Amino acid sequence: AQKITQTQPGMFVQEKEAVTLDCTYDTSDPSYGLFWYKQPSSGEMIFLIYQGSYDQQNATEGRYSLNFQKARKSANLVISASQLGDSAMYFCAMRDSNDMRFGAGTRLTVKP
Amino acid sequence: EAQVTQNPRYLITVTGKKLTVTCSQNMNHEYMSWYRQDPGLGLRQIYYSMNVEVTDKGDVPEGYKVSRKEKRNFPLILESPSPNQTSLYFCASSPIGASTEAFFGQGTRLTVV
């Protein structure tokens, strides 16, 4: 069965600095996808970034990048140049051929 | 506009009174899923469906039922709600495949008293 672990319940970062949110996963399926979602205080789920298990390069989307270390089964989200609007819950998710499961989330607070 | 629509957005009900939370998507997605979100526990999967008439249990299916009679609809049924089902519920849909992101509804905040 899939398992996704986010070990940081809460993180603080100074505005304009970079921050890394940790995510580890476990699956026996060789083909899978890793996703990060942002949930602001308004509650909606916003897709941020995707990394495929066979992708050779780390995914990037603007200020977001995914540090994918396949051997360690980790998929950490890096947010560069943090902004006040980045304050939110962040969820890591994994998808295999069947369904998508999520971690417990990390609450990020950006300090001015 | 491509979207996943959940109704209602907010619901307060009493223990034991059957309720249904509807979920509809207009993107012709095969995959649909229900999650509940609780503080410190993240999103836990209740049930999912890979296509019409195909449903499977997730991690926390007890106390819930689902049906998938049409591709676009995936209602969540609480036959006899209890206070421990007070939670934020999300419906999601996507095409099938490991590389496809899930699209979420706006969420339903349910309180059972």
Coordinates of C-alpha atoms in Angstrom, one line a residue, chain A:
Chain A
A1 CA 0.0 0.0 0.0
Q2 CA 1.1 3.5 -0.6
K3 CA 2.3 5.7 2.2
I4 CA 3.2 9.4 2.1
T5 CA 5.0 11.0 5.1
Q6 CA 5.4 14.7 5.8
T7 CA 7.3 15.1 9.0
Q8 CA 7.1 18.9 9.5
P9 CA 3.7 19.9 10.9
G10 CA 4.7 23.5 10.8
M11 CA 7.5 25.6 9.2
F12 CA 8.4 29.3 9.4
V13 CA 10.4 31.2 6.8
Q14 CA 11.4 34.8 6.4
E15 CA 10.0 36.6 3.4
K16 CA 12.3 36.4 0.4
E17 CA 14.2 33.4 1.7
A18 CA 13.9 29.8 0.3
V19 CA 12.3 27.0 2.2
T20 CA 12.2 23.2 1.8
L21 CA 9.1 21.1 2.7
D22 CA 9.9 17.5 3.2
C23 CA 8.0 14.5 1.8
T24 CA 8.9 10.8 1.7
Y25 CA 6.9 8.1 0.1
D26 CA 6.7 4.3 -0.2
T27 CA 5.3 2.3 -3.0
S28 CA 6.0 -1.0 -4.8
D29 CA 4.7 0.3 -8.1
P30 CA 7.6 1.3 -10.5
S31 CA 5.4 3.8 -12.2
Y32 CA 4.1 6.6 -10.1
G33 CA 3.6 10.4 -9.9
L34 CA 4.4 12.8 -7.1
F35 CA 2.4 16.0 -6.6
W36 CA 2.3 19.0 -4.4
Y37 CA -0.8 21.0 -3.6
K38 CA -1.3 24.2 -1.8
Q39 CA -4.3 24.9 0.4
P40 CA -4.6 28.6 1.4
S41 CA -6.8 29.7 4.3
S42 CA -9.8 29.9 1.9
G43 CA -9.7 26.1 1.7
E44 CA -9.4 25.3 -2.0
M45 CA -6.8 22.8 -3.2
I46 CA -4.3 24.3 -5.7
F47 CA -2.1 22.0 -7.8
L48 CA 1.5 23.3 -7.8
I49 CA 3.9 20.8 -9.4
Y50 CA 4.3 17.2 -10.7
Q51 CA 7.2 14.8 -10.9
G52 CA 7.0 11.4 -12.7
S53 CA 8.9 8.4 -11.4
Y54 CA 10.8 8.1 -14.6
D55 CA 11.7 11.7 -15.0
Q56 CA 15.4 12.3 -15.1
Q57 CA 15.3 15.9 -14.2
N58 CA 13.7 17.7 -11.2
A59 CA 10.5 19.4 -12.0
T60 CA 10.3 23.2 -11.8
E61 CA 7.3 25.6 -12.0
G62 CA 8.2 29.2 -11.4
R63 CA 9.4 29.6 -7.8
Y64 CA 8.5 26.0 -7.1
S65 CA 10.9 23.1 -7.7
L66 CA 10.7 19.5 -6.6
N67 CA 13.9 17.9 -5.3
F68 CA 13.3 14.3 -6.4
Q69 CA 15.7 11.7 -4.9
K70 CA 14.3 8.4 -6.1
A71 CA 16.7 6.1 -4.2
R72 CA 15.8 7.8 -1.0
K73 CA 12.1 7.9 -2.0
S74 CA 11.9 11.6 -1.2
A75 CA 10.1 14.4 -3.1
N76 CA 10.8 17.7 -1.3
L77 CA 9.2 20.9 -2.4
V78 CA 11.5 23.9 -2.6
I79 CA 9.9 27.4 -2.6
S80 CA 12.4 30.1 -3.6
A81 CA 12.0 33.8 -2.7
S82 CA 9.1 33.2 -0.3
Q83 CA 6.2 35.7 -0.4
L84 CA 3.6 36.4 2.2
G85 CA 1.0 34.8 0.0
D86 CA 2.9 31.5 0.3
S87 CA 1.5 31.1 3.8
A88 CA -0.7 28.0 3.5
M89 CA -1.0 24.3 4.1
Y90 CA 1.1 22.2 1.6
F91 CA 0.3 18.6 0.8
C92 CA 2.4 16.1 -0.8
A93 CA 0.6 13.4 -2.8
M94 CA 1.5 10.2 -4.7
R95 CA -0.3 8.5 -7.4
D96 CA 0.2 5.0 -8.9
S97 CA -1.9 3.2 -11.5
N98 CA -4.8 3.2 -9.1
D99 CA -5.4 6.2 -6.9
M100 CA -3.9 9.2 -5.2
R101 CA -3.0 9.4 -1.6
F102 CA -1.9 12.4 0.5
G103 CA 0.4 13.2 3.4
A104 CA -0.6 14.9 6.6
G105 CA 0.5 18.3 5.3
T106 CA 2.9 21.1 6.4
R107 CA 1.7 24.5 7.5
L108 CA 4.0 27.1 6.2
T109 CA 4.1 30.6 7.6
V110 CA 6.0 33.4 5.9
K111 CA 7.2 36.1 8.2
P112 CA 7.5 39.7 7.0

